[in-house]
Coordinates of C-alpha atoms in Angstrom, one line a residue:
X185 CA 31.1 -0.5 25.9
X186 CA 32.9 2.8 26.2
X187 CA 32.0 3.3 22.4
X188 CA 28.5 2.6 23.1
X189 CA 28.3 5.1 25.9
X190 CA 29.8 7.5 23.8
X191 CA 27.5 6.7 20.9
X192 CA 24.5 7.6 23.2
X193 CA 26.0 10.6 24.8
X194 CA 26.6 11.6 20.8
X195 CA 23.0 11.1 19.9
X196 CA 21.4 13.1 23.1
X197 CA 23.9 15.9 22.3
X198 CA 22.5 16.1 18.7
X199 CA 19.0 15.9 20.2
X200 CA 19.8 18.9 23.0
X201 CA 21.7 20.7 19.9
X202 CA 18.8 20.4 17.6
X203 CA 16.2 21.5 20.1
X204 CA 18.3 24.2 21.0
X205 CA 19.2 25.8 17.9
X206 CA 15.3 25.7 17.3
X207 CA 14.4 27.3 20.8
X208 CA 17.3 30.2 19.9
X209 CA 15.6 30.8 16.6
X210 CA 12.5 30.9 18.2
X211 CA 13.6 33.6 20.8
X212 CA 14.6 36.0 18.1
X213 CA 11.6 35.8 16.1
X214 CA 9.8 36.6 19.5
X215 CA 12.1 39.4 19.8
X216 CA 12.0 40.7 16.6
X217 CA 8.0 40.4 16.6
X218 CA 8.1 42.6 19.8
X219 CA 9.7 44.6 18.7
X220 CA 8.7 45.6 15.4
X221 CA 5.3 47.9 14.8
X222 CA 5.2 47.5 10.9
X223 CA 2.3 44.8 10.2
X224 CA 3.5 43.6 7.1
X225 CA 6.8 42.4 9.2
X226 CA 5.1 41.2 12.0
X227 CA 3.0 38.6 10.3
X228 CA 5.8 37.7 8.1
X229 CA 7.5 37.0 12.0
X230 CA 4.5 35.1 12.9
X231 CA 4.1 33.0 9.7
X232 CA 8.0 31.9 10.1
X233 CA 7.2 31.3 14.0
X234 CA 3.9 29.0 13.1
X235 CA 6.1 27.1 10.0
X236 CA 8.6 26.0 12.8
X237 CA 5.7 24.9 15.4
X238 CA 3.3 23.0 13.3
X239 CA 4.8 19.6 13.2
X240 CA 6.7 20.0 16.6
X241 CA 4.2 21.9 18.9
X242 CA 1.0 21.9 16.7
X243 CA -1.5 23.5 19.7
X244 CA 1.4 26.3 19.7
X245 CA 1.2 26.7 15.9
X246 CA -2.4 27.0 16.3
X247 CA -2.0 30.0 18.9
X248 CA 0.1 31.4 16.6
X249 CA -2.2 31.6 13.7
X250 CA -4.8 32.9 16.0
X251 CA -2.6 35.8 16.9
X252 CA -1.9 36.7 13.0
X253 CA -5.6 36.7 12.4
X254 CA -6.4 39.2 15.2
X255 CA -3.6 41.7 14.4
X256 CA -4.4 41.5 11.1
X257 CA -8.2 42.1 11.4
X258 CA -7.6 44.9 13.6
X259 CA -5.1 46.5 10.8
X260 CA -7.7 45.0 8.1
X261 CA -4.6 43.6 6.6
X262 CA -6.0 41.0 4.1
X263 CA -2.8 39.0 3.2
X264 CA -2.5 38.5 6.7
X265 CA -6.2 37.6 7.5
X266 CA -5.7 35.2 4.2
X267 CA -2.8 33.4 6.2
X268 CA -4.0 33.4 9.4
X269 CA -7.0 31.2 8.0
X270 CA -4.6 29.0 6.1
X271 CA -2.5 28.7 9.3
X272 CA -6.1 27.4 11.0
X273 CA -6.5 25.2 8.1
X274 CA -3.2 23.7 8.1
X275 CA -3.2 22.8 11.8
X276 CA -7.0 21.3 11.4
X277 CA -5.5 18.9 8.7
X278 CA -2.4 17.8 10.6
X279 CA -5.3 16.9 13.5
X280 CA -7.2 15.1 11.8
X281 CA -10.4 17.6 12.0
X282 CA -11.3 17.8 7.8
X283 CA -14.5 19.8 8.1
X284 CA -12.8 22.5 9.8
X285 CA -10.0 22.3 7.7
X286 CA -12.0 22.7 4.6
X287 CA -13.8 25.8 6.6
X288 CA -10.7 27.7 7.2
X289 CA -8.8 27.0 3.5
X290 CA -11.8 28.1 1.7
X291 CA -12.1 31.6 3.7
X292 CA -8.2 31.6 2.8
X293 CA -8.5 30.9 -0.8
X294 CA -11.8 33.4 -1.0
X295 CA -9.4 36.2 0.4
X296 CA -6.4 35.3 -1.7
X297 CA -8.5 35.1 -4.9
X298 CA -9.9 38.6 -4.4
X299 CA -7.2 40.3 -3.3
X300 CA -4.5 38.4 -6.0
X301 CA -2.5 36.3 -3.1
X302 CA -0.9 33.8 -5.6
X303 CA 1.0 31.6 -3.2
X304 CA -1.5 31.7 -0.1
X305 CA -4.4 30.9 -2.8
X306 CA -2.2 28.1 -4.5
X307 CA -1.7 26.8 -1.2
X308 CA -5.6 26.8 0.5
X309 CA -6.4 24.8 -2.6
X310 CA -3.9 22.2 -2.5
X311 CA -4.9 22.0 1.2
X312 CA -8.8 21.2 -0.3
X313 CA -7.7 18.9 -2.9
X314 CA -6.0 17.1 0.0
X315 CA -9.2 16.8 1.9
X316 CA -10.5 15.6 -1.1
X317 CA -8.3 12.8 -1.5
X318 CA -9.1 11.9 2.3
X319 CA -12.7 11.2 1.3
X320 CA -12.1 9.0 -1.2
X321 CA -12.6 11.8 -4.3
X322 CA -9.2 11.0 -6.0
X323 CA -9.9 12.2 -9.3
X324 CA -11.1 15.7 -8.2
X325 CA -8.1 15.9 -5.9
X326 CA -5.8 15.2 -9.2
X327 CA -7.6 17.6 -11.1
X328 CA -7.8 20.4 -8.3
X329 CA -4.0 19.7 -7.8
X330 CA -2.7 19.3 -11.3
X331 CA -4.4 22.9 -11.5
X332 CA -1.6 24.2 -9.8
X333 CA 1.4 23.3 -11.4
X334 CA 1.4 26.1 -14.0
X335 CA 0.3 28.5 -11.2
X336 CA 3.3 27.6 -9.2
X337 CA 5.6 27.6 -12.2
X338 CA 4.5 31.0 -12.9
X339 CA 5.2 31.9 -9.4
X340 CA 8.7 30.3 -9.6
X341 CA 7.7 28.3 -6.4
X342 CA 9.5 25.0 -7.0
X343 CA 8.9 23.8 -3.7
X344 CA 5.3 23.7 -4.0
X345 CA 5.5 22.6 -7.6
X346 CA 7.5 19.4 -5.9
X347 CA 5.2 19.0 -3.4
X348 CA 2.1 19.0 -5.7
X349 CA 3.8 16.3 -7.9
X350 CA 4.3 13.8 -4.9
X351 CA 0.6 14.6 -3.6
X352 CA -0.7 13.8 -7.1
X353 CA 1.4 10.6 -6.8
X354 CA -0.3 10.2 -3.4
X355 CA -3.8 10.1 -5.1
X356 CA -2.8 7.8 -7.5
X357 CA -0.9 5.2 -5.4
X358 CA -4.4 5.2 -3.4
X359 CA -6.5 4.4 -6.8
X360 CA -4.1 1.6 -6.9
X361 CA -2.4 2.4 -9.9
X362 CA 1.1 2.1 -8.5
X363 CA 2.9 2.8 -12.0
X364 CA 1.8 6.2 -12.1
X365 CA 2.3 6.6 -8.4
X366 CA 5.7 5.8 -8.8
X367 CA 6.4 7.6 -12.0
X368 CA 5.1 10.7 -10.2
X369 CA 7.1 10.3 -6.9
X370 CA 10.6 10.2 -8.8
X371 CA 9.4 13.3 -10.5
X372 CA 8.8 14.9 -7.5
X373 CA 11.9 13.8 -6.0
X374 CA 13.9 15.0 -8.7
X375 CA 12.6 18.6 -8.1
X376 CA 12.9 18.9 -4.4
X377 CA 16.6 17.1 -4.5
X378 CA 17.3 20.4 -6.2
X379 CA 15.9 22.1 -3.0
X380 CA 17.4 23.0 0.4
X381 CA 14.3 24.7 1.8
X382 CA 12.2 22.2 3.9
X383 CA 14.1 18.7 3.6
X384 CA 11.4 17.0 5.5
X385 CA 9.3 17.2 2.1
X386 CA 11.5 14.9 0.3
X387 CA 11.1 12.8 3.9
X388 CA 7.3 12.7 2.9
X389 CA 7.9 11.2 -0.7
X390 CA 10.1 8.5 0.8
X391 CA 7.3 7.8 3.1
X392 CA 4.9 7.5 0.9
X393 CA 7.3 5.3 -1.7
X394 CA 7.7 3.2 1.5
X395 CA 3.9 2.6 2.2
X396 CA 3.8 2.0 -1.7
X397 CA 6.1 -1.0 -1.3
X398 CA 4.3 -1.8 2.1
X399 CA 0.7 -2.6 0.4
X400 CA 2.5 -4.3 -2.6
X401 CA 4.5 -6.3 0.0
X402 CA 7.7 -5.4 -0.3
X403 CA 8.1 -5.1 3.1
X404 CA 12.2 -5.1 3.1
X405 CA 12.2 -2.0 0.7
X406 CA 9.6 -0.1 2.5
X407 CA 11.6 -0.2 5.6
X408 CA 14.6 1.2 3.5
X409 CA 12.4 3.9 2.8
X410 CA 10.9 4.5 5.5
X411 CA 14.2 4.9 7.7
X412 CA 15.6 7.4 5.0
X413 CA 12.4 9.3 5.5
X414 CA 13.2 9.0 9.6
X415 CA 16.6 10.2 9.5
X416 CA 15.4 13.4 7.9
X417 CA 12.6 13.8 10.3
X418 CA 15.2 13.3 13.3
X419 CA 17.3 16.0 11.5
X420 CA 14.5 18.7 11.0
X421 CA 13.1 17.8 14.4
X422 CA 9.9 16.6 12.9
X423 CA 8.3 15.1 16.1
X424 CA 4.6 14.5 14.3
X425 CA 6.1 12.4 11.3
X426 CA 8.6 11.0 13.0
X427 CA 5.9 9.0 15.3
X428 CA 3.9 8.6 12.1
X429 CA 7.1 6.6 10.0
X430 CA 8.0 4.6 13.3
X431 CA 4.5 3.4 13.5
X432 CA 4.5 2.5 9.4
X433 CA 8.3 0.6 10.8
X434 CA 6.4 -1.3 13.4
X435 CA 3.9 -2.3 10.8
X436 CA 6.4 -3.8 8.2
X437 CA 8.1 -5.7 11.1
X438 CA 5.0 -7.2 12.1
X439 CA 4.0 -8.0 8.7
X440 CA 7.8 -9.6 8.6
X441 CA 6.8 -11.6 11.6
X442 CA 9.6 -10.1 13.4
X443 CA 7.1 -9.4 16.3
X444 CA 10.5 -7.9 18.5
X445 CA 11.7 -5.2 16.3
X446 CA 8.0 -4.3 15.8
X447 CA 7.2 -3.6 19.0
X448 CA 10.5 -1.7 19.5
X449 CA 9.2 0.6 16.3
X450 CA 5.8 1.0 17.9
X451 CA 7.2 1.7 21.4
X452 CA 9.4 4.8 20.1
X453 CA 6.6 6.0 18.4
X454 CA 4.5 6.0 21.3
X455 CA 6.9 7.9 23.3
X456 CA 6.9 10.7 21.0
X457 CA 2.9 10.6 20.5
X458 CA 2.7 10.8 24.5
X459 CA 5.0 13.6 24.8
X460 CA 3.7 15.8 22.0
X461 CA 0.3 14.7 23.1
X462 CA -0.5 13.6 19.6
X463 CA -3.6 11.9 20.7
X464 CA -4.8 9.9 17.5
X465 CA -1.1 8.6 16.5
X466 CA -0.9 7.2 20.4
X467 CA -4.1 5.4 20.3
X468 CA -3.1 3.5 17.0
X469 CA 0.2 2.4 18.6
X470 CA -1.4 1.8 21.4
X471 CA -3.9 -0.6 19.9
X472 CA -0.9 -2.2 17.2
X473 CA 0.7 -3.0 20.4
X474 CA -2.0 -4.9 22.0
X475 CA -2.3 -6.9 18.7
X476 CA 1.1 -8.0 18.6
X477 CA 0.9 -8.9 22.2
X478 CA -2.0 -11.1 21.6
X479 CA -0.2 -12.6 18.8
X480 CA 2.5 -13.6 20.9
X481 CA -0.1 -14.9 23.5
X482 CA 0.0 -12.4 26.1
X483 CA -3.6 -11.6 26.4
X484 CA -3.9 -9.9 29.6
X485 CA -0.8 -7.7 28.4
X486 CA -3.0 -7.2 24.9
X487 CA -5.7 -6.2 26.8
X488 CA -4.0 -3.6 28.9
X489 CA -2.7 -1.8 25.9
X490 CA -6.6 -1.9 24.1
X491 CA -8.1 -0.6 27.1
X492 CA -5.8 2.3 26.9
X493 CA -6.1 2.8 23.4
X494 CA -10.0 2.8 23.7
X495 CA -10.0 5.2 26.5
X496 CA -7.7 8.3 24.3
X497 CA -10.2 7.3 21.6
X498 CA -13.6 7.8 23.6
X499 CA -12.1 11.3 24.9
X500 CA -11.0 12.1 21.4
X501 CA -14.3 11.5 20.1
X502 CA -12.8 9.2 17.5
X503 CA -15.7 7.3 16.5
X504 CA -14.1 4.7 14.1
X505 CA -11.4 4.0 16.0
X506 CA -13.7 3.4 18.7
X507 CA -15.4 0.7 17.0
X508 CA -12.1 -0.9 15.7
X509 CA -10.9 -1.5 19.2
X510 CA -14.2 -2.5 20.6
X511 CA -13.9 -5.6 18.2
X512 CA -10.3 -6.2 18.7
X513 CA -10.8 -6.5 22.9
X514 CA -13.4 -8.7 21.7
X515 CA -11.3 -11.1 19.9
X516 CA -8.9 -11.1 22.4
X517 CA -11.5 -11.8 25.4
X518 CA -12.7 -14.5 22.5
X519 CA -9.6 -16.1 22.4
X520 CA -9.3 -16.1 26.3
X521 CA -12.5 -18.0 26.1
X522 CA -14.8 -15.6 28.1
X523 CA -17.2 -15.6 25.6
X524 CA -20.1 -13.4 27.5
X525 CA -17.0 -10.6 27.6
X526 CA -16.0 -10.8 24.3
X527 CA -19.7 -10.5 23.3
X528 CA -20.6 -7.9 25.3
X529 CA -17.8 -5.7 23.7
X530 CA -18.5 -7.2 20.5
X531 CA -21.7 -6.0 21.0
X532 CA -21.3 -2.5 21.8
X533 CA -18.8 -2.2 18.6
X534 CA -21.4 -3.6 16.0
X535 CA -24.1 -1.4 17.4
X536 CA -21.7 1.6 17.3
X537 CA -20.5 0.8 13.7
X538 CA -24.2 0.1 12.0
X539 CA -25.4 3.9 13.8
X540 CA -22.3 5.7 12.2
X541 CA -22.5 3.7 9.2
X542 CA -19.0 2.5 8.9
X543 CA -19.1 -0.6 6.9
X544 CA -15.5 -2.4 7.1
X545 CA -15.4 -1.7 11.1
X546 CA -19.0 -3.5 10.9
X547 CA -17.6 -6.4 8.9
X548 CA -15.0 -7.1 11.1
X549 CA -17.0 -7.0 14.0
X550 CA -19.9 -9.4 12.4
X551 CA -16.9 -11.4 11.6
X552 CA -15.5 -11.8 15.3
X553 CA -19.3 -12.5 16.8
X554 CA -20.0 -15.2 14.6
X555 CA -16.6 -17.2 15.7
X556 CA -17.5 -16.3 19.2
X557 CA -20.8 -17.9 19.1
X558 CA -20.1 -20.7 17.1
X559 CA -17.3 -21.1 20.2
X560 CA -20.2 -20.8 22.3
X561 CA -22.1 -23.4 20.6
X562 CA -24.8 -21.0 19.6
X563 CA -24.8 -22.0 16.0
X564 CA -28.0 -20.2 14.7
X565 CA -26.8 -16.9 16.2
X566 CA -23.4 -17.4 14.5
X567 CA -25.2 -18.5 11.3
X568 CA -27.1 -15.2 11.3
X569 CA -24.1 -13.0 11.7
X570 CA -22.3 -15.2 9.2
X571 CA -25.2 -14.3 6.6
X572 CA -25.0 -10.7 7.7
X573 CA -21.5 -10.6 7.0
X574 CA -21.9 -12.2 3.6
X575 CA -24.5 -9.7 2.6
X576 CA -22.7 -6.7 3.7
X577 CA -19.3 -8.2 1.9
X578 CA -21.1 -8.5 -0.8
X579 CA -22.1 -4.9 -0.9
X580 CA -19.0 -3.2 0.3
X581 CA -17.1 -5.4 -2.5
X582 CA -19.9 -4.2 -5.5
X583 CA -19.4 -0.6 -4.0
X584 CA -15.4 -0.9 -4.2
X585 CA -15.5 -2.3 -7.4
X586 CA -18.2 0.4 -9.0
X587 CA -15.4 2.9 -7.6
X588 CA -12.8 1.4 -9.3
X589 CA -14.5 1.1 -12.6
X590 CA -15.7 4.7 -12.1
X591 CA -12.3 6.2 -11.3
X592 CA -11.0 3.6 -14.4
X593 CA -13.6 5.1 -16.5
X594 CA -12.7 8.3 -15.7
X595 CA -9.0 7.9 -15.6
X596 CA -9.6 6.7 -19.5
X597 CA -11.8 9.5 -20.6
X598 CA -9.4 11.9 -19.3
X599 CA -6.4 9.9 -21.1
X600 CA -8.3 10.0 -24.4
X601 CA -9.1 13.8 -24.0
X602 CA -5.5 14.4 -23.5
X603 CA -4.6 12.2 -26.7
X604 CA -6.9 14.2 -28.7
X605 CA -5.7 17.4 -27.6
X606 CA -1.8 15.9 -28.2
X607 CA -3.2 15.0 -31.6
X608 CA -4.8 18.7 -32.2
X609 CA -1.5 20.1 -31.2
X610 CA 0.8 18.0 -33.5
X611 CA -1.6 19.1 -36.3
X612 CA -0.9 22.9 -35.7
X613 CA 2.6 21.8 -35.5
X614 CA 2.4 20.0 -38.5
X615 CA 0.6 23.0 -40.1
X616 CA 3.3 25.5 -38.9
X617 CA 5.9 23.3 -40.1
X618 CA 4.1 23.1 -43.6
X619 CA 3.8 27.1 -43.9
X620 CA 7.8 26.9 -42.7
X621 CA 8.4 24.7 -45.9
X622 CA 6.4 27.2 -48.1
X623 CA 8.3 30.0 -47.4
X624 CA 11.6 27.8 -47.7
X625 CA 10.3 26.8 -51.0
X626 CA 10.1 30.5 -51.8
X627 CA 14.0 31.0 -50.8
X628 CA 15.2 27.6 -52.8
X629 CA 13.2 28.2 -56.0
X630 CA 16.1 30.2 -57.2
X631 CA 18.7 27.8 -56.1
X632 CA 17.0 24.8 -58.0
X633 CA 14.0 22.1 -57.6
X634 CA 16.0 19.9 -56.6
X635 CA 16.5 21.4 -53.2
X636 CA 13.4 21.9 -52.7
X637 CA 12.2 18.6 -53.2
X638 CA 14.7 17.3 -51.0
X639 CA 13.8 19.0 -48.1
X640 CA 10.1 18.7 -48.6
X641 CA 10.6 14.9 -49.1
X642 CA 12.4 14.9 -45.6
X643 CA 10.2 17.1 -43.8
X644 CA 6.9 15.4 -45.0
X645 CA 8.7 12.3 -44.2
X646 CA 9.0 13.7 -40.1
X647 CA 6.1 14.4 -40.3
X648 CA 4.7 11.2 -41.0
X649 CA 6.9 9.5 -38.9
X650 CA 5.9 11.3 -35.5
X651 CA 2.2 11.0 -36.6
X652 CA 2.6 7.4 -36.5
X653 CA 4.4 7.3 -33.2
X654 CA 1.9 9.2 -31.6
X655 CA -0.7 7.2 -32.8
X656 CA 0.8 3.8 -32.0
X657 CA 1.7 5.5 -28.2
X658 CA -2.2 5.9 -28.3
X659 CA -3.3 2.4 -29.8
X660 CA -0.8 1.0 -27.1
X661 CA -2.8 3.1 -24.1
X662 CA -6.1 2.1 -25.4
X663 CA -4.9 -1.4 -25.3
X664 CA -3.9 -0.8 -21.8
X665 CA -6.9 0.2 -20.5
X666 CA -8.8 -2.2 -22.5
X667 CA -6.9 -4.9 -20.8
X668 CA -7.6 -3.6 -17.1
X669 CA -11.2 -3.3 -17.4
X670 CA -11.5 -6.9 -18.9
X671 CA -9.3 -8.1 -15.6
X672 CA -11.9 -6.4 -13.3
X673 CA -14.9 -8.4 -14.8
X674 CA -12.8 -11.4 -14.3
X675 CA -12.1 -10.4 -10.9
X676 CA -15.7 -9.7 -10.7
X677 CA -16.9 -13.2 -11.9
X678 CA -14.7 -15.3 -10.0
X679 CA -16.0 -13.6 -6.8
X680 CA -19.5 -13.7 -7.9
X681 CA -19.2 -17.9 -9.1
X682 CA -17.4 -18.2 -5.2
X683 CA -20.5 -16.2 -3.9
X684 CA -22.9 -18.5 -5.3
X685 CA -21.0 -21.6 -4.2
X686 CA -21.0 -20.2 -0.7
X687 CA -24.7 -19.1 -0.9
X688 CA -25.3 -22.9 -1.6
X689 CA -23.3 -23.9 1.1
X690 CA -25.1 -21.9 3.9
X691 CA -28.7 -22.7 2.3
X692 CA -27.8 -26.6 3.3
X693 CA -26.6 -26.0 6.4
X694 CA -29.4 -24.4 7.4
X695 CA -31.9 -26.7 6.2
X696 CA -30.1 -29.1 8.7
X697 CA -30.2 -26.9 11.3
X698 CA -34.1 -26.4 10.9
X699 CA -34.3 -30.0 10.5
X700 CA -32.5 -30.5 14.0
X701 CA -34.8 -27.8 15.5
X702 CA -38.1 -29.4 14.2
X703 CA -37.2 -32.7 14.8
X704 CA -35.2 -33.2 18.2
X705 CA -34.6 -37.2 17.5
X706 CA -33.0 -36.8 14.4
X707 CA -30.0 -34.7 16.0
X708 CA -27.3 -37.4 15.7
X709 CA -28.4 -38.1 12.0
X710 CA -28.7 -34.8 11.1
X711 CA -25.7 -33.4 12.9
X712 CA -23.2 -36.2 11.2
X713 CA -24.7 -34.7 8.1
X714 CA -23.5 -31.0 9.1
X715 CA -20.1 -32.5 10.0
X716 CA -20.2 -34.6 6.5
X717 CA -21.1 -31.2 4.9
X718 CA -18.5 -28.9 6.5
X719 CA -15.6 -31.8 5.7
X720 CA -17.0 -31.8 2.0
X721 CA -16.8 -27.8 2.3
X722 CA -13.1 -27.7 3.5
X723 CA -12.0 -30.6 1.2
X724 CA -13.3 -29.2 -2.0
X725 CA -11.1 -27.9 -4.7
X726 CA -14.1 -25.9 -6.9
X727 CA -13.1 -22.8 -5.2
X728 CA -9.4 -23.4 -5.8
X729 CA -9.8 -24.7 -9.3
X730 CA -12.1 -21.7 -10.3
X731 CA -9.1 -19.4 -8.8
X732 CA -6.3 -21.2 -10.6
X733 CA -8.2 -20.4 -13.6
X734 CA -8.2 -16.9 -13.4
X735 CA -5.0 -16.6 -11.7
X736 CA -3.3 -18.6 -14.5
X737 CA -4.9 -15.8 -17.1
X738 CA -3.8 -12.7 -15.3
X739 CA -0.5 -14.2 -14.0
X740 CA 0.6 -16.0 -17.6
X741 CA 0.4 -19.8 -16.2
X742 CA 2.0 -19.6 -13.4
X743 CA 1.2 -22.9 -12.3
X744 CA 2.1 -24.4 -16.0
X745 CA 5.7 -22.9 -15.5
X746 CA 6.4 -24.2 -12.1
X747 CA 5.5 -27.5 -13.2
X748 CA 7.6 -27.3 -16.1
X749 CA 10.6 -26.2 -13.7
X750 CA 9.9 -28.4 -11.2
X751 CA 7.7 -31.7 -12.7
X752 CA 7.2 -32.9 -8.9
X753 CA 5.7 -30.4 -7.4
X754 CA 2.6 -31.2 -5.6
X755 CA -1.0 -29.3 -6.1
X756 CA -1.0 -28.1 -2.7
X757 CA 2.6 -26.5 -3.1
X758 CA 1.2 -24.7 -6.5
X759 CA -1.7 -23.5 -4.4
X760 CA 0.8 -22.1 -1.7
X761 CA 3.1 -20.6 -4.1
X762 CA -0.1 -18.5 -5.7
X763 CA -1.0 -17.4 -2.3
X764 CA 2.5 -16.2 -1.7
X765 CA 2.7 -14.8 -5.1
X766 CA -0.8 -12.6 -4.3
X767 CA 1.7 -11.3 -1.4
X768 CA -0.9 -13.0 1.1
X769 CA 0.4 -12.9 4.5
X770 CA 1.0 -16.3 6.5
X771 CA -1.9 -15.5 8.8
X772 CA -4.2 -14.8 5.7
X773 CA -3.2 -18.0 4.0
X774 CA -3.6 -20.2 7.4
X775 CA -7.1 -18.5 7.5
X776 CA -7.8 -19.3 3.8
X777 CA -6.9 -23.0 4.0
X778 CA -8.4 -23.6 7.5
X779 CA -4.6 -24.5 8.9
X780 CA -2.3 -23.1 11.9
X781 CA -0.1 -20.4 11.1
X782 CA 2.7 -22.9 11.8
X783 CA 1.7 -25.2 9.3
X784 CA 2.3 -22.3 7.0
X785 CA 5.7 -21.3 7.9
X786 CA 6.8 -25.1 7.6
X787 CA 5.1 -25.6 4.4
X788 CA 6.8 -22.6 3.2
X789 CA 9.9 -23.9 4.2
X790 CA 9.6 -27.2 2.7
X791 CA 8.6 -25.0 -1.0
X792 CA 11.9 -23.2 -0.8
X793 CA 13.6 -26.6 -0.6
X794 CA 11.5 -28.3 -2.9
X795 CA 12.4 -25.2 -5.5
X796 CA 15.9 -25.6 -4.9
X797 CA 16.4 -22.1 -3.5
X798 CA 19.6 -21.4 -1.7
X799 CA 19.5 -19.2 2.2
X800 CA 20.0 -15.9 0.6
X801 CA 17.3 -15.9 -2.1
X802 CA 14.0 -14.6 -1.2
X803 CA 10.9 -17.2 -2.0
X804 CA 8.5 -14.3 -2.7
X805 CA 10.7 -12.5 -4.8
X806 CA 11.6 -15.5 -6.6
X807 CA 7.7 -16.4 -7.3
X808 CA 7.4 -12.6 -8.4
X809 CA 9.6 -13.2 -11.6
X810 CA 7.7 -16.5 -13.1

């Protein structure tokens, strides 16, 4: 017991020590600022104070940026005006007001370009690249960001060079190009590991690697990186990102179905967010906690957290989050079997989502409301919402696929141009080498023709080998692109076929319902037909067979490998293994197979036994090796 008490005291003292050091440094900077009369020195001191406060006390950082702007405008000091605008842009970036951020960053860039302020110009462009990325223009963000690399090298600013590498990796990650993203993250860490300044930048990269693993379903690995990032954020008193990464940790634990650890991480994130008034993150965490309590079956507690999240989002004018939380409140009331209240919140969520054109939240609302109508016996309305859901889902799917194909084509064209430039450079190098050979020939001629021929032959062989190597590398890269595009086309074909089958089913269901409506005396007969139709659709293996065909092509005959290794494995077990191989969660698999999550957990346990895996071997990790 004593050792535990001392550990807690040690942690508290460490926290107080860090805060005391920060306050002491801020006080000394303030004293120096008040004593100074030189505008250049005063702006530099305020800039240092801004950097210290930005992630700890954003509101205070904003006031400092305004002060930089004020004193610089009075003295007509261009460098300070550029820095003040850049500071305000940064403040709006981290407080999620991108339009304001873009306004101030553009202003800063214009002043910096006019006055040749290299660092401030580069940093302002970097901020604008981040905004492009947040809006989904990843290739635009990458081009803008990559244009900064030679500028940072020229300035000798290797900290920002490493940050820029990490930002480009983040954009590739968002595009789903995980290999390029990981290469970029590793390159960024290689630079940042050599720099003592701003260690939280390393933590940002570690958090990004954690998120990459999270979205690929490698939850244990993601937790490892999130914890490394958290340690640095704690060491540097970076309160904002502590709250973010604790929320990330909570998400990973919940996906692993460790709800208690998930709640613990969420509550830590909430305490920090509330203390420093990070409203967006506070609301997000409260909503996440509400969903966990709903999973646990404590619906009243879930509603309490969800209503608190809704209140903050309404105050903060965060429309997307208001739509999302309204939908989740509606779903919770539906699980309480309070359908009228559920419909009230779902109607509000859908109306708002439609007005602000946020497709994915509208999709969720329609899905939840269709289930609420179905639960309430309002089958016509349920069918109407299901049709709207299907039409919107199809539209969003096509838009997303078009965007992915467009990004892929842009990426392919960029790589082709780079390959052409590399080839031209190689030809230039070849000509230069040839010129060297010509000069060498004159020197060697007196020494004998044999030496000349030997040297020329070796050089020519070297040139040919280098050209051949470049050609092979380029052909390999082009083949990868062709395979990626072919894979996307297969996905699209599979989804289209699935949609046709579902639409046929919905049409049959609609006709049966119309028969009941026009001839009530046929109710019993038609009702039995509807029940049989639903059973047939649930029991149908058509979708599975189509899915299995494409899955086998993409994952190298996964089902055949399983059958070869385990001849007694059943078709249902292969289906479960395929879904696990795709990193679907237990909840998602249960919804797909129309069974309870507990049933999936038992099936996973039985599958692990069937595959003869020991207790320490992770089932999903094993399936990923096949």
